[in-house]
mmCIF file of N, CA and C in Angstrom:
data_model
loop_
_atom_site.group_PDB
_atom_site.id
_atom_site.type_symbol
_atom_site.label_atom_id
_atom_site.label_comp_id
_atom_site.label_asym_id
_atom_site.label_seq_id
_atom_site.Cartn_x
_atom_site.Cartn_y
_atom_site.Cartn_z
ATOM 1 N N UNK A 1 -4.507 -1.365 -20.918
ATOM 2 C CA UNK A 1 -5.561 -0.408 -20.659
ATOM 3 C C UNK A 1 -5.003 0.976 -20.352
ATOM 4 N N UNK A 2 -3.629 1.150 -19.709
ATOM 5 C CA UNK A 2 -3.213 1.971 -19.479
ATOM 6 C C UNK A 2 -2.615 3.305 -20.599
ATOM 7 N N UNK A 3 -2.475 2.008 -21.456
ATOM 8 C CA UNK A 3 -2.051 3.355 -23.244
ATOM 9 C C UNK A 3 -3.077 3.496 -23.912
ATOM 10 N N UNK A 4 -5.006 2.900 -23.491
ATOM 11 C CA UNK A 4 -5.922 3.062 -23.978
ATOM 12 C C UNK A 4 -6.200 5.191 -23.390
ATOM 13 N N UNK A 5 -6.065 4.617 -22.072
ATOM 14 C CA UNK A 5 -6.068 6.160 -21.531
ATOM 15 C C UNK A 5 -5.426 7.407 -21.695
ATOM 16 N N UNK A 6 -3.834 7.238 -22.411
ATOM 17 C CA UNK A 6 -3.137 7.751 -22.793
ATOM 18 C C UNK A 6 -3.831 8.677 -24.436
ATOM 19 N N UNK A 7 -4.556 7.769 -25.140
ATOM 20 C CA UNK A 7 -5.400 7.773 -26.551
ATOM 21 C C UNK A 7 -5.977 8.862 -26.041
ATOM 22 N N UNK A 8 -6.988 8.455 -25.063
ATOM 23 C CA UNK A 8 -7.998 9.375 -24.647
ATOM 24 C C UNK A 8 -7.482 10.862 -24.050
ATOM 25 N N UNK A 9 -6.478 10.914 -24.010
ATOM 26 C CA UNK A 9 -6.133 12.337 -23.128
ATOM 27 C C UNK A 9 -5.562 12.609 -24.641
ATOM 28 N N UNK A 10 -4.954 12.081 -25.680
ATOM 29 C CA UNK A 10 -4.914 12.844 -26.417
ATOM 30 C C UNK A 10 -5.801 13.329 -27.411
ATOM 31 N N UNK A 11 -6.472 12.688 -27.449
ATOM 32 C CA UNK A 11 -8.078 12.901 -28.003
ATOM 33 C C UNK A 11 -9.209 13.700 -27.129
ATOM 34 N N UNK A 12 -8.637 14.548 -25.944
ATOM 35 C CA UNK A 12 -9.126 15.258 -25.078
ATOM 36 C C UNK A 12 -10.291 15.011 -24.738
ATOM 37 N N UNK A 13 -10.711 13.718 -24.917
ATOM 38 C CA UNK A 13 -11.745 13.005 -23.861
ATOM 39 C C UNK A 13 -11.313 12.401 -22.726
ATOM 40 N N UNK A 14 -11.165 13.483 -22.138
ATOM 41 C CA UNK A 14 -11.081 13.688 -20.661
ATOM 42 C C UNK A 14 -11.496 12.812 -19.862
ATOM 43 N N UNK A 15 -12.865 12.732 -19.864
ATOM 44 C CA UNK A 15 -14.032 12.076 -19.165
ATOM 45 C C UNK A 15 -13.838 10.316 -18.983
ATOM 46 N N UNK A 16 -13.472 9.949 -20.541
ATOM 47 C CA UNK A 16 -13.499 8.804 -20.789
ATOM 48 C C UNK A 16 -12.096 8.425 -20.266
ATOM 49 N N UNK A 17 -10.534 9.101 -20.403
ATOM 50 C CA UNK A 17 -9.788 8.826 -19.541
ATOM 51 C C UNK A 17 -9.455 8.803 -18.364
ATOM 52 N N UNK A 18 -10.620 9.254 -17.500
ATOM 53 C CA UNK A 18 -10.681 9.090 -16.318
ATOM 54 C C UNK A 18 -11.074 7.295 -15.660
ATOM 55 N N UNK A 19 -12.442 7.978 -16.352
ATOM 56 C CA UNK A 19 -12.407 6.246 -16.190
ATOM 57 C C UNK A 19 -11.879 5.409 -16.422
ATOM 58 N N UNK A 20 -10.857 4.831 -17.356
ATOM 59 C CA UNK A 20 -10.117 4.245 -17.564
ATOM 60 C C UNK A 20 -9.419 4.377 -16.591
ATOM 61 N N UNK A 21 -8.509 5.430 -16.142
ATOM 62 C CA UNK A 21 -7.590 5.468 -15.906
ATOM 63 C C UNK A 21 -7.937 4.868 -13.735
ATOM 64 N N UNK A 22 -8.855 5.607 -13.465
ATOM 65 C CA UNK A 22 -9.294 5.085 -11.999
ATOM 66 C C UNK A 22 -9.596 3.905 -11.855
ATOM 67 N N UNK A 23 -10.205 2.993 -12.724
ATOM 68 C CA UNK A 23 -10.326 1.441 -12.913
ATOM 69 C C UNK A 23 -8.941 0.979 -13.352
ATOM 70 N N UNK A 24 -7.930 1.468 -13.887
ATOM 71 C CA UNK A 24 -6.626 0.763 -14.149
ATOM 72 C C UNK A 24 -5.709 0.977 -12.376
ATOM 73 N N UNK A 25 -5.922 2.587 -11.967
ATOM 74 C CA UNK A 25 -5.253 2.556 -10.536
ATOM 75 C C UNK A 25 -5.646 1.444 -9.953
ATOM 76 N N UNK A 26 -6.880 1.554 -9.782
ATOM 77 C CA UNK A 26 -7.423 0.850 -8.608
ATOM 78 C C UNK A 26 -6.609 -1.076 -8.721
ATOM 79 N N UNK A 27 -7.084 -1.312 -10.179
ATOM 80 C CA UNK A 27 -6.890 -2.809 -10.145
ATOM 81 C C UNK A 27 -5.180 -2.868 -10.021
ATOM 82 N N UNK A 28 -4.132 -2.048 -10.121
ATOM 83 C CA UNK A 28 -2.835 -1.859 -10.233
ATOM 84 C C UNK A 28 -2.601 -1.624 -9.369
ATOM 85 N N UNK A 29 -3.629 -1.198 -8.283
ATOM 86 C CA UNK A 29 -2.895 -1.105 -7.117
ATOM 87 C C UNK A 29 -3.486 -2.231 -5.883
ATOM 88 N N UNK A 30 -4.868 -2.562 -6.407
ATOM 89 C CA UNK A 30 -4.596 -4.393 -5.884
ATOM 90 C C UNK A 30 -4.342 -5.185 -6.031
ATOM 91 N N UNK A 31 -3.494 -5.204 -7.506
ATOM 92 C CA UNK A 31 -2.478 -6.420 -7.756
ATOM 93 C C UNK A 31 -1.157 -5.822 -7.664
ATOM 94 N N UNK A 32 -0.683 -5.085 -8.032
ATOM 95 C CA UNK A 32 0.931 -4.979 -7.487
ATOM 96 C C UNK A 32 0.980 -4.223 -6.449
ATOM 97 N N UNK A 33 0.073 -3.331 -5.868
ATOM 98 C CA UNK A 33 0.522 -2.637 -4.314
ATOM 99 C C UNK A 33 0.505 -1.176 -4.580
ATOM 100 N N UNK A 34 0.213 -0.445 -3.978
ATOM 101 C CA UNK A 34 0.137 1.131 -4.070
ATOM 102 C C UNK A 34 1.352 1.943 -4.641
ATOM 103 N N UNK A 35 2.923 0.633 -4.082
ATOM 104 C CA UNK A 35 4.102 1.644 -3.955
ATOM 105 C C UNK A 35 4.390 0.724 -5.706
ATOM 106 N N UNK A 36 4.131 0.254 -5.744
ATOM 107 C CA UNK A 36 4.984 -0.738 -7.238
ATOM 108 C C UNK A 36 4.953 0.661 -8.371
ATOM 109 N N UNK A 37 6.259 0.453 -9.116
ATOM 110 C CA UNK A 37 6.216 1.904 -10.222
ATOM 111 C C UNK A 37 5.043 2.088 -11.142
ATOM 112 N N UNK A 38 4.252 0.658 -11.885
ATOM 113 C CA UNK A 38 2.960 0.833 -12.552
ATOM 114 C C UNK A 38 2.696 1.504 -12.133
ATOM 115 N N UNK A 39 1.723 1.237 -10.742
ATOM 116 C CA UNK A 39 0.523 2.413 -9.898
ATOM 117 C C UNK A 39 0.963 3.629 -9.872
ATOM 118 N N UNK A 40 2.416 3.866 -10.043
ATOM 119 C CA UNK A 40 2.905 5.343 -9.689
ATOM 120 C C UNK A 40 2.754 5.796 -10.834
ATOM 121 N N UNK A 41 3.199 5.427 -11.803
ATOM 122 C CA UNK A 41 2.996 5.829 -13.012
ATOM 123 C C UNK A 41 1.212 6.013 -13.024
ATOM 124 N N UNK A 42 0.208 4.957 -12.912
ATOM 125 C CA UNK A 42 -0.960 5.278 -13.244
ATOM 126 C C UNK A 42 -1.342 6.473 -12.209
ATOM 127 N N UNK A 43 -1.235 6.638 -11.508
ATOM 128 C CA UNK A 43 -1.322 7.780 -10.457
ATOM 129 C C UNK A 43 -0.963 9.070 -11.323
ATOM 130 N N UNK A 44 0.722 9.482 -11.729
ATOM 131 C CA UNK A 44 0.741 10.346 -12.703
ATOM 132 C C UNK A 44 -0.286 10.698 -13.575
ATOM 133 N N UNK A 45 -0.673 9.557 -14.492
ATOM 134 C CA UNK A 45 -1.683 9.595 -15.566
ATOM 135 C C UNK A 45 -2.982 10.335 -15.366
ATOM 136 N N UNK A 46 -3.317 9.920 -13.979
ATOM 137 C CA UNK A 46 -4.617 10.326 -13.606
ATOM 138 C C UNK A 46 -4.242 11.847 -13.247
ATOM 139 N N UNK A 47 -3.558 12.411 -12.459
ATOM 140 C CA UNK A 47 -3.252 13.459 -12.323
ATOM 141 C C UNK A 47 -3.247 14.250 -13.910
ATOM 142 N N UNK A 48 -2.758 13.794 -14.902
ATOM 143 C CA UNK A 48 -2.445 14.629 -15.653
ATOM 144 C C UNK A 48 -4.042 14.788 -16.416
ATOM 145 N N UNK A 49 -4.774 13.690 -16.195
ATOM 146 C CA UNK A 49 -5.918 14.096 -17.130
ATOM 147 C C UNK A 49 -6.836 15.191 -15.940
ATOM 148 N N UNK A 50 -6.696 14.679 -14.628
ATOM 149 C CA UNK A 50 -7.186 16.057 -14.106
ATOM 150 C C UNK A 50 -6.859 18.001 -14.333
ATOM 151 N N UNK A 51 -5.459 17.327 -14.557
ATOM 152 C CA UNK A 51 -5.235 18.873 -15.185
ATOM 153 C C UNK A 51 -5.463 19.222 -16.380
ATOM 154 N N UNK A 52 -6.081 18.337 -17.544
ATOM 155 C CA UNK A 52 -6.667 18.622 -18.606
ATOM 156 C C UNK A 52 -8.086 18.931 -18.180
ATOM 157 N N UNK A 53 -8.373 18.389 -17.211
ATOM 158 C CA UNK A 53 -10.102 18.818 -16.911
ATOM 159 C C UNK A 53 -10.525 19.938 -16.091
ATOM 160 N N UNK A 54 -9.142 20.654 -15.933
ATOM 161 C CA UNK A 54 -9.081 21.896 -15.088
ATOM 162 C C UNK A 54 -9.161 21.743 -13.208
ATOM 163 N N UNK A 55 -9.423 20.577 -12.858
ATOM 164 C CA UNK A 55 -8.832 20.148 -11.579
ATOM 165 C C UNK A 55 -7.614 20.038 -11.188
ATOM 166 N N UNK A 56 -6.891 21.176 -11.192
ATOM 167 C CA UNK A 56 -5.402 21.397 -11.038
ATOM 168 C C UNK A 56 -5.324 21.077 -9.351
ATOM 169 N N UNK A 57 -6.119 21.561 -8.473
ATOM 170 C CA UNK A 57 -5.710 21.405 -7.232
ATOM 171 C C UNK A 57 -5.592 19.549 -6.657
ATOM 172 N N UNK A 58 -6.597 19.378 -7.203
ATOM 173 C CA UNK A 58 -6.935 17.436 -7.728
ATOM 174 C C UNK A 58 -5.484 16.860 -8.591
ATOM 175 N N UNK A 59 -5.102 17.636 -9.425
ATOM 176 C CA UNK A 59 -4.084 16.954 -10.040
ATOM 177 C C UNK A 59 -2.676 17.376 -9.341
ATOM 178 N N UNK A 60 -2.486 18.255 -8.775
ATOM 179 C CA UNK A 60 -1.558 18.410 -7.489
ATOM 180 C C UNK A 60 -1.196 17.734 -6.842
ATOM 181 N N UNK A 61 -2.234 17.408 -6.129
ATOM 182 C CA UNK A 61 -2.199 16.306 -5.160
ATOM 183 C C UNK A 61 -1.761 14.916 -5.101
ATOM 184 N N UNK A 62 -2.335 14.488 -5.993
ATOM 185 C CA UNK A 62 -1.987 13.125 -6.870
ATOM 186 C C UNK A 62 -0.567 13.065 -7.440
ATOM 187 N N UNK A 63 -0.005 14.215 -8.041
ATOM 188 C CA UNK A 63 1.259 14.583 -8.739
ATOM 189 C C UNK A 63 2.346 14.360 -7.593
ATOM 190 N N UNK A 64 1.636 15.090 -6.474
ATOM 191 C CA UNK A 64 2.916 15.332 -5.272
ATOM 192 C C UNK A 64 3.158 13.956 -4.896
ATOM 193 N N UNK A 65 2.107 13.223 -4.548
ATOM 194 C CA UNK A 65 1.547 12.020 -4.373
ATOM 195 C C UNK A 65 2.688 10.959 -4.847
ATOM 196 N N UNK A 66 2.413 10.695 -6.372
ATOM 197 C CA UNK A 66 3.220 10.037 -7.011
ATOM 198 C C UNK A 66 4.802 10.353 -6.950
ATOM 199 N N UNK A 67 5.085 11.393 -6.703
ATOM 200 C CA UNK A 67 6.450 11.610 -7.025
ATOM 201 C C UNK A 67 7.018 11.733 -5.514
ATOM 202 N N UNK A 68 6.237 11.699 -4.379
ATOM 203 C CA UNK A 68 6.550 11.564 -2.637
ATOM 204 C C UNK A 68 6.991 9.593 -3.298
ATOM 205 N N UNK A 69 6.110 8.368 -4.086
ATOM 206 C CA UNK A 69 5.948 7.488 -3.752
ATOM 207 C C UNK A 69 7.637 6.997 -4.802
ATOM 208 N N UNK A 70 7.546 7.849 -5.774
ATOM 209 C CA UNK A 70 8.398 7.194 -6.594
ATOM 210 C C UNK A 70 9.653 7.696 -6.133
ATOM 211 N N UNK A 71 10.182 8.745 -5.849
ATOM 212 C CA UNK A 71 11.332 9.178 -5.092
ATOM 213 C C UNK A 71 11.756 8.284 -3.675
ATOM 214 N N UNK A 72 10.936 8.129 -3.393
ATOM 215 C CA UNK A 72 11.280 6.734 -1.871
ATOM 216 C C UNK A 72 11.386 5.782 -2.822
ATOM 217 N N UNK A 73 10.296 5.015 -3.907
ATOM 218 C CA UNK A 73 11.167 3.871 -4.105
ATOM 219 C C UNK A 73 11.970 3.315 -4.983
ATOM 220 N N UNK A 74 12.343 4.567 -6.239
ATOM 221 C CA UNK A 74 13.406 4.480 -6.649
ATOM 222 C C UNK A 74 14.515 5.799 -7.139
ATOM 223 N N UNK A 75 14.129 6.784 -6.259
ATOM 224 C CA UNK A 75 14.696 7.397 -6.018
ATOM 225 C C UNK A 75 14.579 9.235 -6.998
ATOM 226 N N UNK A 76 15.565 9.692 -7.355
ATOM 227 C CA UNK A 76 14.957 11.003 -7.659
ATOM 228 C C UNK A 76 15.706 11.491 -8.898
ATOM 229 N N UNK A 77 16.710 10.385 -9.189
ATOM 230 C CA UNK A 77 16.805 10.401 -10.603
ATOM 231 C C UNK A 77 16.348 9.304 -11.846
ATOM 232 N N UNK A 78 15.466 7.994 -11.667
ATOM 233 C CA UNK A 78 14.905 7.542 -12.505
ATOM 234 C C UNK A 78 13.833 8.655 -13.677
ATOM 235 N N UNK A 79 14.111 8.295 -14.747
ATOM 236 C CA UNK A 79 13.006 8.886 -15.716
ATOM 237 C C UNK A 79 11.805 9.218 -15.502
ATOM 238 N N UNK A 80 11.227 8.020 -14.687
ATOM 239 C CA UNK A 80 10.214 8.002 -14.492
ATOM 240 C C UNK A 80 9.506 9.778 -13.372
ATOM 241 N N UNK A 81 10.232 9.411 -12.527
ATOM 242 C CA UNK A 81 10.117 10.471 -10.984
ATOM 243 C C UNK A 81 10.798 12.282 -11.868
ATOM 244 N N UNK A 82 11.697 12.331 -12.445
ATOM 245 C CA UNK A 82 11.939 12.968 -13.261
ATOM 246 C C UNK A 82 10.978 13.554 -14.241
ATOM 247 N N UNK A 83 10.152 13.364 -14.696
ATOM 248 C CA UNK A 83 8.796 13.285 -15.688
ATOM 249 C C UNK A 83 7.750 13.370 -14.569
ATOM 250 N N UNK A 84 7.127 13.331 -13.498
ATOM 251 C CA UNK A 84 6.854 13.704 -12.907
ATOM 252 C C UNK A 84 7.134 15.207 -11.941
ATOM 253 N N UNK A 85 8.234 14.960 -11.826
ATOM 254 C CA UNK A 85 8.628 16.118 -11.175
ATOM 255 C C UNK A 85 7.988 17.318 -12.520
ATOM 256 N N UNK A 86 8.668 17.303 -13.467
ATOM 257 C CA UNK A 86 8.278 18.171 -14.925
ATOM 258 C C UNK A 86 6.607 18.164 -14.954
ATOM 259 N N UNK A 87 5.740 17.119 -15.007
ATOM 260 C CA UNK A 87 4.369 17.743 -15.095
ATOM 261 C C UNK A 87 3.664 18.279 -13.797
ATOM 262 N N UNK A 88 4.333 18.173 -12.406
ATOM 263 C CA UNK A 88 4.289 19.055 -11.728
ATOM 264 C C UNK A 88 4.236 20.432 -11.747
ATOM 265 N N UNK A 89 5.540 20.947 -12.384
ATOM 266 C CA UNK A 89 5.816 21.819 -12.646
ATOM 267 C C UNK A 89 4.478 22.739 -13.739
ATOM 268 N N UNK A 90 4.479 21.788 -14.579
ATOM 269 C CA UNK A 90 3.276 22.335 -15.605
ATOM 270 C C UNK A 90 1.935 22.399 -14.310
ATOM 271 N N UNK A 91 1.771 21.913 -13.560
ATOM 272 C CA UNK A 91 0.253 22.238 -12.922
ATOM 273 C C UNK A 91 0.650 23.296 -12.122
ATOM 274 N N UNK A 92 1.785 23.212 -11.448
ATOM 275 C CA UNK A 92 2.055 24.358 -10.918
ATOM 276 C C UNK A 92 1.760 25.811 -11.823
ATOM 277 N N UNK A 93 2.313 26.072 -12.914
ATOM 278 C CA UNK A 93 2.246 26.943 -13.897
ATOM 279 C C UNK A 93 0.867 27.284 -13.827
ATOM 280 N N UNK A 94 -0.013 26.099 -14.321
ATOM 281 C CA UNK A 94 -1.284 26.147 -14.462
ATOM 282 C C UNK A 94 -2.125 26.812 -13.740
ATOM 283 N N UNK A 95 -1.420 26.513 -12.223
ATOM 284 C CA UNK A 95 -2.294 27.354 -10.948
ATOM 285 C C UNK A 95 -1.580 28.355 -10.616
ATOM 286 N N UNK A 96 -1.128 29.154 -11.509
ATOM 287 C CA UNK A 96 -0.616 30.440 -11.576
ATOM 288 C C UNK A 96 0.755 30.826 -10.339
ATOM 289 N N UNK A 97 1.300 29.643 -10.495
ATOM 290 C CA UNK A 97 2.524 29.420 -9.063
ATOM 291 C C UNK A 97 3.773 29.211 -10.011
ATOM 292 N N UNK A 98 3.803 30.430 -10.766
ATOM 293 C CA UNK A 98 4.840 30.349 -11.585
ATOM 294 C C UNK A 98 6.654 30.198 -10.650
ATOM 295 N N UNK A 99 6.790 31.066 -10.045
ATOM 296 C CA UNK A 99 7.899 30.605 -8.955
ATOM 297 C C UNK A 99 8.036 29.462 -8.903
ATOM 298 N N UNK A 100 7.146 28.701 -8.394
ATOM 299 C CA UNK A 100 7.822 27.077 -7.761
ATOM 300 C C UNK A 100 7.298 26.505 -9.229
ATOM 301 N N UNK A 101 7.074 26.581 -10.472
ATOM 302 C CA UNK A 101 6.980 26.001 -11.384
ATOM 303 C C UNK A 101 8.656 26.091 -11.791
ATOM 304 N N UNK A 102 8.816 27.347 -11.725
ATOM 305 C CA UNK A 102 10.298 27.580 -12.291
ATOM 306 C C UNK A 102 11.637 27.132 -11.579
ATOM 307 N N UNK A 103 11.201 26.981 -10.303
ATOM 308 C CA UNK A 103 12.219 26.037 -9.236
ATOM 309 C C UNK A 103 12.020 25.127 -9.799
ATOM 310 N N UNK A 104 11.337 24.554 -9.722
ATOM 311 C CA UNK A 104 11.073 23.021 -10.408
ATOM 312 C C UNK A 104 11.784 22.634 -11.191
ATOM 313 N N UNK A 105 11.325 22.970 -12.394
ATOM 314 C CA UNK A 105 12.189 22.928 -14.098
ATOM 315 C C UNK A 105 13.952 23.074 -13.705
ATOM 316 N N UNK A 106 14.023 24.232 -12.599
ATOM 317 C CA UNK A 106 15.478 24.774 -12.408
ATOM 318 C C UNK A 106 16.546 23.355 -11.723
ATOM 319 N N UNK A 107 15.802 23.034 -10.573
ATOM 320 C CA UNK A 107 16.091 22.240 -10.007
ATOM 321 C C UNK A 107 16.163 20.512 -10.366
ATOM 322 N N UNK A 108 15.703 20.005 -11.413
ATOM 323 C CA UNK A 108 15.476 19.244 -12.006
ATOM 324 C C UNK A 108 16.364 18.617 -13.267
ATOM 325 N N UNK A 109 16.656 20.114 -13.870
ATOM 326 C CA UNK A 109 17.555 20.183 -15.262
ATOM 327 C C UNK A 109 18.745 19.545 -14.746
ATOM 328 N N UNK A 110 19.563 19.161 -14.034
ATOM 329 C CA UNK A 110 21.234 19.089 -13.792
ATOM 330 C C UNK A 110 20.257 17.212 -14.425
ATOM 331 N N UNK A 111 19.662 16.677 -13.401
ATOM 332 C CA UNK A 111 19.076 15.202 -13.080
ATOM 333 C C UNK A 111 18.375 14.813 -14.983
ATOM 334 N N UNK A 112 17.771 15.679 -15.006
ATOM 335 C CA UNK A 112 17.163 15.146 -16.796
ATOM 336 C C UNK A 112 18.655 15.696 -18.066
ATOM 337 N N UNK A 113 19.129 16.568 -18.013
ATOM 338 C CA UNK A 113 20.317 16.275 -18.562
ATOM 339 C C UNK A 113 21.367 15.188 -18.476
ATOM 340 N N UNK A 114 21.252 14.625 -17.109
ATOM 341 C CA UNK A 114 22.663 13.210 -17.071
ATOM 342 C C UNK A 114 21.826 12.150 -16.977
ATOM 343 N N UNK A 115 20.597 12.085 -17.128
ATOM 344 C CA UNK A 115 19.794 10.748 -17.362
ATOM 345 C C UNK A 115 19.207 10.689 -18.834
ATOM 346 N N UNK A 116 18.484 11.486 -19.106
ATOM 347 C CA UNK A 116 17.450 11.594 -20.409
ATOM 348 C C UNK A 116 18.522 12.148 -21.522
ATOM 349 N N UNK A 117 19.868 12.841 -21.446
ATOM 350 C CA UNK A 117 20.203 13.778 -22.092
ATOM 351 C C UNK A 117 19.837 15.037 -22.678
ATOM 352 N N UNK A 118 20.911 15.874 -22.889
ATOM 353 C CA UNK A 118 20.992 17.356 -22.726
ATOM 354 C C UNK A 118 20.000 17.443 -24.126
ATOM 355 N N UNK A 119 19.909 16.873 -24.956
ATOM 356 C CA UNK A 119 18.636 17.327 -26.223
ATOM 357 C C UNK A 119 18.073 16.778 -26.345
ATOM 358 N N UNK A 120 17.304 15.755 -24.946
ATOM 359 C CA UNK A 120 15.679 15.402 -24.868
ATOM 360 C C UNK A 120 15.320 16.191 -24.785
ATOM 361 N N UNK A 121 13.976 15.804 -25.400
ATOM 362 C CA UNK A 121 12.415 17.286 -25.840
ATOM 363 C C UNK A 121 12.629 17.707 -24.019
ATOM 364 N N UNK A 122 12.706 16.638 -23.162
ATOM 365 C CA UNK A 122 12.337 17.287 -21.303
ATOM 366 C C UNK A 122 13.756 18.026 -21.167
ATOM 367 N N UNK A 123 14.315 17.819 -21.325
ATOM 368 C CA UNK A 123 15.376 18.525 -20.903
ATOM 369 C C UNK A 123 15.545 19.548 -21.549
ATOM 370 N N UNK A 124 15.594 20.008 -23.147
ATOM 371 C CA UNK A 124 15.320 21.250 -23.351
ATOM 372 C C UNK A 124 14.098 21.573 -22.770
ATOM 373 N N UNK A 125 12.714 21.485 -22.913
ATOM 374 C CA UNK A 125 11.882 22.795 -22.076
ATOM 375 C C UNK A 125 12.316 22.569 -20.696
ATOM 376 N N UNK A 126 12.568 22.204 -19.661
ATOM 377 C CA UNK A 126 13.169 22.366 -18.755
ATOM 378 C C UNK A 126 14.298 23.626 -18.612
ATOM 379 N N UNK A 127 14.640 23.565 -19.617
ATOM 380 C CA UNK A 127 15.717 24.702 -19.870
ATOM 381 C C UNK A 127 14.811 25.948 -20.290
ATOM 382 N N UNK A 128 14.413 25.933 -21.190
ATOM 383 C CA UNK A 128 13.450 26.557 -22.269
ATOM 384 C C UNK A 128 12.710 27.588 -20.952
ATOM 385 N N UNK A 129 11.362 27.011 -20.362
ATOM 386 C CA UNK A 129 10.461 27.347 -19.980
ATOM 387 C C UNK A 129 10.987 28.315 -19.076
ATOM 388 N N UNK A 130 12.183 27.993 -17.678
ATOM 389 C CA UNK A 130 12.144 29.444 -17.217
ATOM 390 C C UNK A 130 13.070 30.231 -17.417
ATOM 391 N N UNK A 131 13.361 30.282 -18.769
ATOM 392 C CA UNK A 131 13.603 31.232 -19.634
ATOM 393 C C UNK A 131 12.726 32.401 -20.273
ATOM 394 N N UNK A 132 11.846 31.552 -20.650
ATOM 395 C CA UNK A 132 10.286 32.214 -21.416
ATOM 396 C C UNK A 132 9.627 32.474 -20.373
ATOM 397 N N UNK A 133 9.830 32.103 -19.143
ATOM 398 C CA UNK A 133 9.074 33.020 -18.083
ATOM 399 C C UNK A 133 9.278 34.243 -17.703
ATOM 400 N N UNK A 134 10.709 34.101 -17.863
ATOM 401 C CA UNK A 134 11.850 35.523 -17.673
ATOM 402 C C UNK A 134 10.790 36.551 -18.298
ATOM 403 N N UNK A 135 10.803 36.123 -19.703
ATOM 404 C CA UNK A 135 10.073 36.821 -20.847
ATOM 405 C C UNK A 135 8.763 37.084 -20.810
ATOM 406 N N UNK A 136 8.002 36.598 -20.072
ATOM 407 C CA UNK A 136 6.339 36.410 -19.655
ATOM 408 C C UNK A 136 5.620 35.612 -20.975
ATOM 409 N N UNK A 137 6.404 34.266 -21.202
ATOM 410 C CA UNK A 137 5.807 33.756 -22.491
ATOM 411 C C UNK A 137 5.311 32.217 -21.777
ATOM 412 N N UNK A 138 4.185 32.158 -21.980
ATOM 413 C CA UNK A 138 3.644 31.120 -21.693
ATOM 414 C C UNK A 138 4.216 29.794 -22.290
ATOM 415 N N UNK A 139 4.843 28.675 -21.593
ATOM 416 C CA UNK A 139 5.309 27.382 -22.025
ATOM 417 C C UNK A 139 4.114 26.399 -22.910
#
């Protein structure tokens, strides 16, 4: 159900990946537990379709959320927490907090270069983006 929601955010039905996606938290997080990586991951998910629905302060929260849960439980260089940290960064951007968007990306790059490698798509814009900020070019 969880890559049904994934469909839907790319098909920018928003609406419909919500629901999905709050009926997948919820049951993911009363069968494996709030902290288990699924839920963290579905937590991400939901965050990110909030920031497609323009609830950036909503998808903040949830973002910080997930990546407070996944950094305690597996720490702050898995892929996973890594990819989080990065669509952070994008909501940050979003809510016009370009600074700590660009810490972000900055601070992040050493960890997605020696995990993901130096010419994953994340690890170049990581590089990329506050570069093009330098420039005032939107990522």
């Amino acid at each position: 159900m969880a890559k049904i929601s994934t469909v839907f955010i790319e098909t920018e039905d928003f609406d419909s990946a919500e629901k999905l996606a709050l009926s997948v938290l919820a049951k993911g997080m009363g069968v494996l537990g709030q902290d288990h990586p699924q839920a963290i991951i579905s937590m991400s998910n939901l965050a990110m379709i909030y920031k497609g629905q323009g609830r950036k302060e909503d998808a903040a929260s949830i973002m910080f959320e997930a990546i407070e849960k996944s950094s305690r439980q597996l720490g702050k260089e898995p892929p996973s927490t890594l990819i989080n940290f990065y669509n952070l960064a994008l909501i940050r951007w979003e809510q016009g907090q370009q600074g700590q968007a660009k810490e972000i990306w900055t601070s992040v790059l050493p960890n997605m270069k020696a995990v993901l490698g130096a010419k994953h798509c994340l690890s170049v814009r990581c590089e990329k983006y506050p570069v093009q900020m330098d420039k005032s070019i939107k990522p």
